Coordinates of C-alpha atoms and ligand atoms in Angstrom, one line a residue:
Chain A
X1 CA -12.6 9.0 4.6
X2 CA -10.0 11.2 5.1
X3 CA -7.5 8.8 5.5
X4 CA -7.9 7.1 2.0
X5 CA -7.8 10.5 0.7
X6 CA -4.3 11.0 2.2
X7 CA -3.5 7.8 1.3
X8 CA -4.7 8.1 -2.6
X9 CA -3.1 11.8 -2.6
X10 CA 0.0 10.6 -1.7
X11 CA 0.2 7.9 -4.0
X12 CA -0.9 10.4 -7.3
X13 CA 1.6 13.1 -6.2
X14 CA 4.6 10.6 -6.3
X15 CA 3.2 9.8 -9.5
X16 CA 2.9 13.4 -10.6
X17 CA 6.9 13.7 -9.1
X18 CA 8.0 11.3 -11.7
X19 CA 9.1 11.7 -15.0
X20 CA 8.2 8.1 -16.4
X21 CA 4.3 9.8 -15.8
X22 CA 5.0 12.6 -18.5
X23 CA 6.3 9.8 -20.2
X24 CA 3.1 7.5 -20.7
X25 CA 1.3 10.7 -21.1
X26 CA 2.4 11.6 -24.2
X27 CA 2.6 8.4 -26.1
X28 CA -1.1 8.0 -24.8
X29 CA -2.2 11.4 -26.1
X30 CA 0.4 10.7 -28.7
X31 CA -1.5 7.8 -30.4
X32 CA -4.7 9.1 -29.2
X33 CA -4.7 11.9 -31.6
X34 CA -3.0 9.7 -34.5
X35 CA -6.2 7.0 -33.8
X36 CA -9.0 10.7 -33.7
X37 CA -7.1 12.1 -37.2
X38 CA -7.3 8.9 -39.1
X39 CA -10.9 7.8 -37.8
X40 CA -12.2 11.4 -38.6
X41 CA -10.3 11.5 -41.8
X42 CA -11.6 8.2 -43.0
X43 CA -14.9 9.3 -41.7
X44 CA -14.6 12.3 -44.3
X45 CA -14.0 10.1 -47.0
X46 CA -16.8 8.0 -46.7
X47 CA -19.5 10.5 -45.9
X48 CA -18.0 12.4 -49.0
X49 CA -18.7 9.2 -51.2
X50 CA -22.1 8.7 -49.9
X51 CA -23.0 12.0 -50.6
X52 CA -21.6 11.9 -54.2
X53 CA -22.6 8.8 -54.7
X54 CA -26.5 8.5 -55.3
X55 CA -27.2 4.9 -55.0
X56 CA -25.7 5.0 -51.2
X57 CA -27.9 7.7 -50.3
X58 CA -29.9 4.9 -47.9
X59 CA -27.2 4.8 -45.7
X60 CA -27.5 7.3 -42.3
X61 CA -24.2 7.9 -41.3
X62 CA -23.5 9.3 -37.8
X63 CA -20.1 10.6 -36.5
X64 CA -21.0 8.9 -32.9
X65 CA -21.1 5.7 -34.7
X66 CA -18.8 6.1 -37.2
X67 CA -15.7 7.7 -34.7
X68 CA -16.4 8.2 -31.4
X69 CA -17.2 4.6 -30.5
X70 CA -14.3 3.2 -32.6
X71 CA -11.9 6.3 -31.0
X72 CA -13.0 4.9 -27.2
X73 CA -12.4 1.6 -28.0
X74 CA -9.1 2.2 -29.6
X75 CA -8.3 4.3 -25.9
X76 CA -9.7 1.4 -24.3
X77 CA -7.4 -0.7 -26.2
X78 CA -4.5 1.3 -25.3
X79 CA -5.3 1.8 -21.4
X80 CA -5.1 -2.0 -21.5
X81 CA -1.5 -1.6 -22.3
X82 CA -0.9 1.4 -20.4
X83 CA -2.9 1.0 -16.9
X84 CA -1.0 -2.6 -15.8
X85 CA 1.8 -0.4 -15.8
X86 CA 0.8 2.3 -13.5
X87 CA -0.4 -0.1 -11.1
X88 CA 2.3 -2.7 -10.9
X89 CA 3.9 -0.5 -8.4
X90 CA 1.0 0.6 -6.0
X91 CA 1.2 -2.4 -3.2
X92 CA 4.5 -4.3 -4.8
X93 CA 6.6 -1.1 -3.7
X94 CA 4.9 -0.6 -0.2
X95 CA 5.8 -4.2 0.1
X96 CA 9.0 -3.8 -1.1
X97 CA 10.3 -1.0 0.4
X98 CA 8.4 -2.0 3.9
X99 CA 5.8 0.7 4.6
X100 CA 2.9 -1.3 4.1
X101 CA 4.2 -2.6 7.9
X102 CA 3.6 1.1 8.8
X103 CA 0.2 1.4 7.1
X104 CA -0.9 -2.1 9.3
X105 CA 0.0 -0.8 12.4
X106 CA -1.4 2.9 11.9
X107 CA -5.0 3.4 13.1
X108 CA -6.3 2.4 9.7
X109 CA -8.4 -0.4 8.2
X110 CA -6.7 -2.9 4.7
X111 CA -10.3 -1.5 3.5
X112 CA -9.3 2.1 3.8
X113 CA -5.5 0.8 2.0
X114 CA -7.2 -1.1 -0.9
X115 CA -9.9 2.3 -1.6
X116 CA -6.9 5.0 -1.2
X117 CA -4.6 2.7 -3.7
X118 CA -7.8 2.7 -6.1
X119 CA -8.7 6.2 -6.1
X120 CA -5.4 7.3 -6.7
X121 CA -4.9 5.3 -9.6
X122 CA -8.0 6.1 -11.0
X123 CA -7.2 9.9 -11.1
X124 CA -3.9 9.0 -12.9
X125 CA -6.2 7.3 -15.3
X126 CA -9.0 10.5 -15.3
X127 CA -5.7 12.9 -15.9
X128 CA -4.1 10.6 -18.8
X129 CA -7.9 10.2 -20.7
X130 CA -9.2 13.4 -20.0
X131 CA -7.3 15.9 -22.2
X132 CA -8.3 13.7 -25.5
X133 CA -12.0 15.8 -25.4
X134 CA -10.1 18.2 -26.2
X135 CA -9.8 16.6 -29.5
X136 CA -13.8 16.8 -30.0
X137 CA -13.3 20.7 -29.3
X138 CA -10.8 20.8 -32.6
X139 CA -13.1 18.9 -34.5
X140 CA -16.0 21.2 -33.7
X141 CA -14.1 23.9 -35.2
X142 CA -13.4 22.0 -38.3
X143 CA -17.3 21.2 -38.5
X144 CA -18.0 17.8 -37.3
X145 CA -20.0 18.3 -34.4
X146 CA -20.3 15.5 -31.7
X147 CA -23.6 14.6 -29.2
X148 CA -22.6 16.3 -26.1
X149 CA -25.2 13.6 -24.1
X150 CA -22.7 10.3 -26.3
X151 CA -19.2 12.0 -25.4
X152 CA -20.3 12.1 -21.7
X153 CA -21.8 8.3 -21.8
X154 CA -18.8 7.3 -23.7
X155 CA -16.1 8.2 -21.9
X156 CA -17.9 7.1 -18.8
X157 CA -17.7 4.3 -20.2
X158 CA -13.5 4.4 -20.5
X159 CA -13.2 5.3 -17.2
X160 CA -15.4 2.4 -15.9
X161 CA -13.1 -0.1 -18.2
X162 CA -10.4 1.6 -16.7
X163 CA -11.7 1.0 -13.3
X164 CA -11.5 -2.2 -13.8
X165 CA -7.9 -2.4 -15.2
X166 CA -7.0 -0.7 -12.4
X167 CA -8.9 -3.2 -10.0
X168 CA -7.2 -6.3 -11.8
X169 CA -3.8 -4.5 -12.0
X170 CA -4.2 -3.4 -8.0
X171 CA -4.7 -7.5 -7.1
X172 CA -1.7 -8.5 -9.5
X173 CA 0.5 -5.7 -7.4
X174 CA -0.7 -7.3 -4.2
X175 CA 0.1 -10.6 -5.5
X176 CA 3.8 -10.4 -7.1
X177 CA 6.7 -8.2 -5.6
X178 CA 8.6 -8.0 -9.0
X179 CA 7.1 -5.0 -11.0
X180 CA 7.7 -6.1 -14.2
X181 CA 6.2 -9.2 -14.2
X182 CA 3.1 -8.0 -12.1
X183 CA 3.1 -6.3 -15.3
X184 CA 3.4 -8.9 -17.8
X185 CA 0.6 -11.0 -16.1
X186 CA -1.5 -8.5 -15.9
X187 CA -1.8 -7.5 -19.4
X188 CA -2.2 -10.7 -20.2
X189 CA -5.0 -11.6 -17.7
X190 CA -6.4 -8.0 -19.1
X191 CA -6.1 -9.8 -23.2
X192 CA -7.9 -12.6 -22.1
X193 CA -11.0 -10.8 -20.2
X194 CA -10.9 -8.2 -23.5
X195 CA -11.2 -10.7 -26.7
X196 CA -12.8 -13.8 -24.7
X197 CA -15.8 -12.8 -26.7
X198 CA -14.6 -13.5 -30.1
X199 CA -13.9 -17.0 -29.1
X200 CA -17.7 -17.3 -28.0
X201 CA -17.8 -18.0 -32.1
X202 CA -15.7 -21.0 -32.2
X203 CA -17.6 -22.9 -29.2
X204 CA -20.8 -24.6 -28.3
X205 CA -23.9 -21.6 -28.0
X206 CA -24.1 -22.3 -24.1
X207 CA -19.7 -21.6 -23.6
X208 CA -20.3 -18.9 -26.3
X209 CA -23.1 -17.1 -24.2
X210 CA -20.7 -17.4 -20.9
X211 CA -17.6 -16.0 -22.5
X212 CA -19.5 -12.9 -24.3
X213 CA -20.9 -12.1 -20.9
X214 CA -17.4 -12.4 -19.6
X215 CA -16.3 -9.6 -22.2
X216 CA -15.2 -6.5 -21.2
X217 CA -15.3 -5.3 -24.6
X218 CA -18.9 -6.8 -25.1
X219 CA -20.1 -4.8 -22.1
X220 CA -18.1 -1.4 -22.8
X221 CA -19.7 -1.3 -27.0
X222 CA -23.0 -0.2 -26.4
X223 CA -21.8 2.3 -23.7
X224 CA -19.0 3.9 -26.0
X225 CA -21.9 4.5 -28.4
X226 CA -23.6 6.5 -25.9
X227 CA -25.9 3.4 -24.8
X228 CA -26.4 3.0 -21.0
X229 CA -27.9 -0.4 -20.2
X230 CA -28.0 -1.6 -16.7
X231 CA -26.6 -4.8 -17.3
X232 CA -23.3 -3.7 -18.6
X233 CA -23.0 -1.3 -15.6
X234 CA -23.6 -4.2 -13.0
X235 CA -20.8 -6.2 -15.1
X236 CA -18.0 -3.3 -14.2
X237 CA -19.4 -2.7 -10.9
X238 CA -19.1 -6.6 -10.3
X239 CA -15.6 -6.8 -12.1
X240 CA -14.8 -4.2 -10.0
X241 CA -15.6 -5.5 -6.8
X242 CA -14.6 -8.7 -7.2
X243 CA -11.0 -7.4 -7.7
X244 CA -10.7 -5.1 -5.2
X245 CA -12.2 -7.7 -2.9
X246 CA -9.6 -10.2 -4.1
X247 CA -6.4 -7.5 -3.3
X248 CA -8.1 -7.0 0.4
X249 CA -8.1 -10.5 0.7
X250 CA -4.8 -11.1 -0.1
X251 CA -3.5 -8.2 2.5
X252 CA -5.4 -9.6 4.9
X253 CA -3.1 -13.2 4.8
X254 CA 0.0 -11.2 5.3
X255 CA 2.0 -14.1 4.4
X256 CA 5.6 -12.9 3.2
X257 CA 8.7 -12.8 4.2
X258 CA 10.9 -10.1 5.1
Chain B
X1 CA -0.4 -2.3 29.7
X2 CA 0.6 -5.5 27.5
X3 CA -0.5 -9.0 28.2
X4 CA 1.0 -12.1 26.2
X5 CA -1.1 -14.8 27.1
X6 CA 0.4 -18.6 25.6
X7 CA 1.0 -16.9 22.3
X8 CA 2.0 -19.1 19.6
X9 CA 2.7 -18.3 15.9
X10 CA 3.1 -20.5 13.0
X11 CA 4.2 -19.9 9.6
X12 CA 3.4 -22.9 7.8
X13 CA 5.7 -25.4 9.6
X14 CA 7.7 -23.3 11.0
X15 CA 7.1 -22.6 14.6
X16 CA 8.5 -18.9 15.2
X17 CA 6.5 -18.4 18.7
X18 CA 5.7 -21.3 20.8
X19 CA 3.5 -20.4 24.3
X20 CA 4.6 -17.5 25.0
X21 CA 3.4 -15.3 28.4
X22 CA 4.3 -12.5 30.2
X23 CA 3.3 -9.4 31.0
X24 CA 4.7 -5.8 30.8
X25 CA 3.0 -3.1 33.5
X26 CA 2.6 0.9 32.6
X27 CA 5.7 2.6 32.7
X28 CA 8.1 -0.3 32.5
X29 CA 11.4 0.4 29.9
X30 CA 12.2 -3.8 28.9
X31 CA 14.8 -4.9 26.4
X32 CA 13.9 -7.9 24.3
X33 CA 17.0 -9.9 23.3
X34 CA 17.3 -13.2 21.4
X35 CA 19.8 -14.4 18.8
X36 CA 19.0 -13.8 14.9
X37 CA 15.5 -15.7 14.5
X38 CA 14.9 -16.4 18.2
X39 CA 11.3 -14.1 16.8
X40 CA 11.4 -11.1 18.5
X41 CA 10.4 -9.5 15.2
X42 CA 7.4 -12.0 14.8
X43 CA 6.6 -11.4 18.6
X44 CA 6.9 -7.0 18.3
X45 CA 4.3 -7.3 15.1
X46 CA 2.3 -9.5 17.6
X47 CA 1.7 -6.8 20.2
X48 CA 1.2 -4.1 17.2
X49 CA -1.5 -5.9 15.8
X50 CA 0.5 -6.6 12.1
X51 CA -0.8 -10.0 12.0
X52 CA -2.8 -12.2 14.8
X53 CA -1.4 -15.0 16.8
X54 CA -1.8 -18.6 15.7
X55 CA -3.2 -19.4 18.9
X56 CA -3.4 -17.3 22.7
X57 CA -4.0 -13.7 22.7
X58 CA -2.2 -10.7 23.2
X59 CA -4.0 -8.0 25.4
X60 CA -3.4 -4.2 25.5
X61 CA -4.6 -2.7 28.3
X62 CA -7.1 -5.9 28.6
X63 CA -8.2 -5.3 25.2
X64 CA -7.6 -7.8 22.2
X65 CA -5.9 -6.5 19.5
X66 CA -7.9 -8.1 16.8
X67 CA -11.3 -6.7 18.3
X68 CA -10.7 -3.3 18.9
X69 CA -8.0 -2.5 16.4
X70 CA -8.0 1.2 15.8
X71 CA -8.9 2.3 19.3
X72 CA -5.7 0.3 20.5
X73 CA -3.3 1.0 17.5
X74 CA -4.0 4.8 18.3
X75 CA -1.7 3.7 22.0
X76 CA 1.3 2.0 20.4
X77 CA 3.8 3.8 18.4
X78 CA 5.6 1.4 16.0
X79 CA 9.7 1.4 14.7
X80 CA 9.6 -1.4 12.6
X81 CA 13.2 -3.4 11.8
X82 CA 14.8 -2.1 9.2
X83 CA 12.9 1.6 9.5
X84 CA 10.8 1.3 6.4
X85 CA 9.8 5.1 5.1
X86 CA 9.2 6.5 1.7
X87 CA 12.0 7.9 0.7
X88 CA 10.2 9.6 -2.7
X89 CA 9.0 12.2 0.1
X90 CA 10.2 15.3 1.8
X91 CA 10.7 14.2 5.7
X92 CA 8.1 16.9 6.5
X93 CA 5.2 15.7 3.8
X94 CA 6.3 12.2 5.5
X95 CA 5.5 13.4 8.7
X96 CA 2.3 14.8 7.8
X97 CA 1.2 12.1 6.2
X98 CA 1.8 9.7 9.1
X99 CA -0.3 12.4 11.2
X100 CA -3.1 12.1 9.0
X101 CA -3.2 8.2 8.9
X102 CA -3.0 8.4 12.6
X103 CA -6.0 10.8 12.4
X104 CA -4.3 13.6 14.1
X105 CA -6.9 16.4 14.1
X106 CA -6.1 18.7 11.5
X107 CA -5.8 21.6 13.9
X108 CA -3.4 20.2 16.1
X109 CA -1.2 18.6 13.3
X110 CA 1.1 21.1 12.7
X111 CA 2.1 21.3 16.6
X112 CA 2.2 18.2 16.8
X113 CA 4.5 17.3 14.0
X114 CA 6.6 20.5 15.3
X115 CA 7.0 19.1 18.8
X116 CA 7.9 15.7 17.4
X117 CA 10.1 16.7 14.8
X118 CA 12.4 19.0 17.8
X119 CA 12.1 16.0 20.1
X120 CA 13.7 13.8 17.5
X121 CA 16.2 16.3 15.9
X122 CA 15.0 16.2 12.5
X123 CA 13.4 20.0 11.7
X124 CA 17.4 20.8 10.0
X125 CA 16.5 17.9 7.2
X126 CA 12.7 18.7 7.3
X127 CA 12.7 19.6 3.4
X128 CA 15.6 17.7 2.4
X129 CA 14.2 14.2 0.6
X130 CA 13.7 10.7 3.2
X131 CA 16.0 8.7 0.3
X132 CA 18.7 11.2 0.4
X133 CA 19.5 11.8 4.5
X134 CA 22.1 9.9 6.3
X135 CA 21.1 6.9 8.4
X136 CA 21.2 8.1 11.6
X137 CA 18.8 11.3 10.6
X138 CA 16.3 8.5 8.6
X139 CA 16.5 6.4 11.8
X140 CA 15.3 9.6 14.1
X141 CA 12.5 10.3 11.4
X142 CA 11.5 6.5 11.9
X143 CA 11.2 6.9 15.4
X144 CA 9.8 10.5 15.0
X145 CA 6.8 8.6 12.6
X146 CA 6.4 6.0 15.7
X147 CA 6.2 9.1 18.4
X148 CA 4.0 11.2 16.6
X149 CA 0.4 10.9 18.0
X150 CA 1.9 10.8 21.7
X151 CA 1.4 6.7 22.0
X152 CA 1.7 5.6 25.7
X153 CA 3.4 2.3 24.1
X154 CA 6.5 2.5 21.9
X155 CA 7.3 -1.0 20.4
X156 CA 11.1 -0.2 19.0
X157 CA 12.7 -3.2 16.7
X158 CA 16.4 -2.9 16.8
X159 CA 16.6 1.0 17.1
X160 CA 20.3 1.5 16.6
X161 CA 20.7 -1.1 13.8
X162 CA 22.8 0.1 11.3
X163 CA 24.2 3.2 13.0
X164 CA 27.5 4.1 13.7
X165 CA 29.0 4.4 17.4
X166 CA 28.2 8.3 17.9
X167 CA 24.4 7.8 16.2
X168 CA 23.9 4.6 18.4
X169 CA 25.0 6.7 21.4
X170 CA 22.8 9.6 20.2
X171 CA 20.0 7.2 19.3
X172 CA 20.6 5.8 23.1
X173 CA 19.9 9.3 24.3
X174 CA 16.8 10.1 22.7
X175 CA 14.6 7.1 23.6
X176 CA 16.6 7.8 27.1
X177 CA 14.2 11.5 26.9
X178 CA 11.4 9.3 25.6
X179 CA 10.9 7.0 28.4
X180 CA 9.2 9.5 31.3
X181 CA 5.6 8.2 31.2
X182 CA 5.9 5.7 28.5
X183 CA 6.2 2.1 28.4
X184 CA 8.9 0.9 26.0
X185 CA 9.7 -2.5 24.2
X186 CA 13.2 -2.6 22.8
X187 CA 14.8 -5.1 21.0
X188 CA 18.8 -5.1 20.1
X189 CA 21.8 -6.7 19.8
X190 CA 24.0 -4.7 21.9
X191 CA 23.9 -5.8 25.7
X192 CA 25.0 -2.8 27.2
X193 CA 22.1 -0.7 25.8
X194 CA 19.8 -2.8 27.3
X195 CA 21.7 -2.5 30.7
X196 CA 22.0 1.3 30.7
X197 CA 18.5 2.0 29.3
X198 CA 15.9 -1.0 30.6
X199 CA 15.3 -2.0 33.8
X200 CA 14.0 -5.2 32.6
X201 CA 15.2 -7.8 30.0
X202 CA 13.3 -10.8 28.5
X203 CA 15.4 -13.4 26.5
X204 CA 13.8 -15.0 23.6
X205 CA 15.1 -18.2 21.8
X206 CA 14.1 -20.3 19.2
X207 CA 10.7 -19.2 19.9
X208 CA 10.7 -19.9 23.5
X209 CA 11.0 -17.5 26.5
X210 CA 14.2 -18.4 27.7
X211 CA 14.6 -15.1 30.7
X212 CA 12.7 -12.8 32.1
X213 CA 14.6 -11.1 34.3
X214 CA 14.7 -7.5 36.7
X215 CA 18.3 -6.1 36.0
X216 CA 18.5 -4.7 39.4
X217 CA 18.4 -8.5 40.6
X218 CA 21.2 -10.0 38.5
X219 CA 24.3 -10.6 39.7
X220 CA 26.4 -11.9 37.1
X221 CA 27.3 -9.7 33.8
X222 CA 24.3 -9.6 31.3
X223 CA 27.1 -11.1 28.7
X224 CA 27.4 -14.6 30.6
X225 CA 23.6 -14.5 31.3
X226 CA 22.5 -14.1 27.7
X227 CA 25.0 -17.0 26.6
X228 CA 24.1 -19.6 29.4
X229 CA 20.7 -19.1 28.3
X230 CA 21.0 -19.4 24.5
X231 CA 23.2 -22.5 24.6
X232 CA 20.0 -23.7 27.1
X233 CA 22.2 -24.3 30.4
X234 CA 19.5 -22.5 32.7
X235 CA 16.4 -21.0 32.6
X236 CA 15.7 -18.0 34.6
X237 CA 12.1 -17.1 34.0
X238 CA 11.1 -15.8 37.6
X239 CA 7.8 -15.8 37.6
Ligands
ADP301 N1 6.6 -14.1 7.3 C1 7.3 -15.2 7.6 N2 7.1 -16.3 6.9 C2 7.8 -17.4 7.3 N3 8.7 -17.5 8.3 C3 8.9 -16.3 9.0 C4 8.2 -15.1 8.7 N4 8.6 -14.2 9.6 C5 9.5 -14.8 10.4 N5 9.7 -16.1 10.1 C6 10.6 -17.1 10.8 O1 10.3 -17.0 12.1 C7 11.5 -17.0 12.9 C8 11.6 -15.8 13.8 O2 11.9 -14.7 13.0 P1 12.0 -13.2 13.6 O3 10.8 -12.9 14.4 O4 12.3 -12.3 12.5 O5 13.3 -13.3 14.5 P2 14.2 -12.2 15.1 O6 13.6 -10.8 14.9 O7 14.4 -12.5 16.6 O8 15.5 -12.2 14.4 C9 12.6 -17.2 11.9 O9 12.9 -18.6 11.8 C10 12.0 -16.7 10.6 O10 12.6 -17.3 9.5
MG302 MG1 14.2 -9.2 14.0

């Protein structure tokens, strides 16, 4: 264990070294807070009409419904653009540069490589999303108070769909050298798994039921609404694994030249 | 200590080892020379368990590599060709890093690292960056990474590649230090090095064993040796 913590600390403090890390982190909170203003704002607006308004009296208007679940799937939205980036370099660069020779010949297992690589770049993820409940804090003090037990569901939630961005991202980083298009491939990969659900409408009920199961944004709607229902938690864990299974496989054939 | 027994490796269709044997005993300081592709690369990350053999087995102290992989990994110390190292890291966080993945216990690290780092030369650059330091001190920190853990086995692929006359000579001296109560596998290019440092030489060729030779036995220079048996006019495998 304390090998993949070495390994996963090393990885997030070259991260934490470079400036292109700052970088992502501000046009992450960046649009964060742009997406938290203008859902709360427009929130405002319609709970203002409804309580003017008489005749939509009826309607029970929430603010974990109405923004948080919207705001963490807008993050989620933008982690898919965000997290194939962080992990394009993770095993391309050991491969590149011709350490991942060292790390196979050290006393350590591809398991422990493939966890510490995961872990790191899950804390990169933790530190980018993190700060934005800060945003609830601000809110509180302008009145709209949010369910402390649906922020904590929710953005478990985002970190478990960001678990398995990172997961995908790790196997396309183990699969192709060049950065940018481990990149490319991986968002889209990422696109497909995240609106295969709104082509469930467009085919036959049985294809329809497969690709809504195969959603990632299917499984992750309930839990941003502060939901947790087993079966969406087996989906990421199985996502999850699979992928990571995937990258160790693909260490283990060690087939490249160099 | 290491025992190559009809080793083979293929990639694909290309045959890079083909039945390879022979055996290295505790102590022993051999040179491994070839021309460009003869697969003394392919054969090094053999014996340091990087990949396994298409076929035969390699054993380390009568153990296979694939079984018992971290108890035997702990016993070889690895300079890979080209001295890969992260050069985004201070050559002292590098060093302690390496001591952790070797699981160096965390009492004994820093001495350890200490003693390495003085053995090699490299505590004058220990905060300067890997990416920034001349060859010759990134070449001492590779073999400072392979040292560190006190491996009985120290596999070395083309140590002086690269350097300049005064590092090569430098570089010659140091695993010179290194060899009291190790056994050493060095490949290179340079004949000379082998004959002043080894007291053995195997010659590889197109994936074959083409020598295997004591130096004390061989009358001829090493120069006309190694080029009779790359253009294939003997064979001089004694045993
Ligand atoms: N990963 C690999 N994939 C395919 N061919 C390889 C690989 N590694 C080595 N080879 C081939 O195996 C042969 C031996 O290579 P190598 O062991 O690097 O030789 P040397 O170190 O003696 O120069 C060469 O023909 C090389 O092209
Ligand atoms: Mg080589």
């Amino acid at each position: 264990m304390s090998k993949v913590i070495a390994i996963a600390a090393r990885d997030l403090k070259s991260w934490l070294h470079s400036f292109s890390f700052y970088l992502l982190a501000v046009f992450f909170l960046g649009v964060a807070g742009y997406f938290f203003w203008s859902g709360l704002s427009y929130f405002s607006l319609v709970s203002y009409q409804v309580a003017t308004n008489p005749k939509l009296q009826v309607v029970s208007l929430n603010l974990t419904e109405g923004v948080l679940s919207s705001f963490l799937a807008s993050l989620a939205a933008v982690l898919l653009l965000l997290i194939p980036v962080l992990t394009m370099r993770s095993l391309a660069e050991e491969k590149s540069q011709g350490t991942l020779e060292l790390l196979f010949t050290y006393p350590i297992s591809d398991v422990q490589i493939v966890i510490g690589k995961f872990l790191s770049l899950l804390a990169l993820v933790f530190l980018l999303v993190s700060p934005t409940i800060a945003y609830f804090f601000l809110a509180r003090a302008v009145g709209a108070k949010f369910e402390t037990v649906s922020l904590l569901t929710g953005y478990g939630g985002l970190l478990l769909v960001g678990a398995s961005f990172v997961a995908l991202g790790l196997l396309m980083s183990s699969l192709v050298e060049r950065q940018a298009v481990s990149a490319g491939i991986g968002f889209a990969i990422l696109l497909f798994f995240w609106i295969v659900g709104w082509m469930a409408e467009w085919t036959s009920p049985t294809l329809g039921i497969v690709f809504k199961e195969m959603s990632l944004v299917e499984h992750f709607r309930d839990l941003g609404r502060g939901i947790v229902d087993t079966k969406d938690l087996a989906f990421f864990i199985l996502f999850i694994s699979f992928f990571l299974f995937a990258t160790l496989s693909t260490l283990e054939i060690r087939t490249w030249k160099k | 200590m290491i025992s190559v027994q009809n080793v083979s490796k293929f990639f694909g269709p290309i045959k890079a080892l083909q039945n390879i044997t022979f055996e290295i005993k505790r102590g022993e300081v051999v040179g491994f020379l070839g021309p460009n592709g003869a697969g003394k690369t392919t054969m090094m990350r053999l014996i340091t368990g990087f990949f396994p053999p298409s076929e035969g087995q390699v054993l380390i102290d009568g153990k296979d590599l694939c079984k018992s992989k971290s108890e035997i990994r702990r016993k070889i110390g690895y300079l890979p060709e080209n001295n890969p190292l992260y050069r985004d890291m201070t050559a002292k966080d590098f060093l302690s890093y390496v001591a952790q993945l070797k699981g160096i216990s965390f009492r004994t690290q820093k001495t350890a690292i200490q003693k390495t780092a003085e053995q090699c030369g490299v505590e004058s650059v220990f905060n300067r960056l890997v990416g920034k330091l001349s060859k010759g001190y990134q070449q001492r920190l590779g073999l400072a990474q392979a040292l560190l853990g006190d491996p009985e086995l120290l596999i070395l692929d083309e140590p002086t590649n690269g350097l300049d006359p005064k590092q090569i000579v430098e570089m010659r001296n140091l695993i010179q230090l290194l060899r009291h109560e190790r056994t050493i596998l060095l490949s290179t290019h340079i004949l000379s090095e082998v004959q002043m440092t080894c007291e053995r030489v195997l010659i590889l060729n197109e994936g074959k064993m083409a020598a295997d030779l004591e130096l004390k036995s061989i009358e001829a220079s090493l120069e006309d040796i190694f080029l009779k048996v790359v253009n294939k006019e003997v064979e001089l495998c004694q045993k």
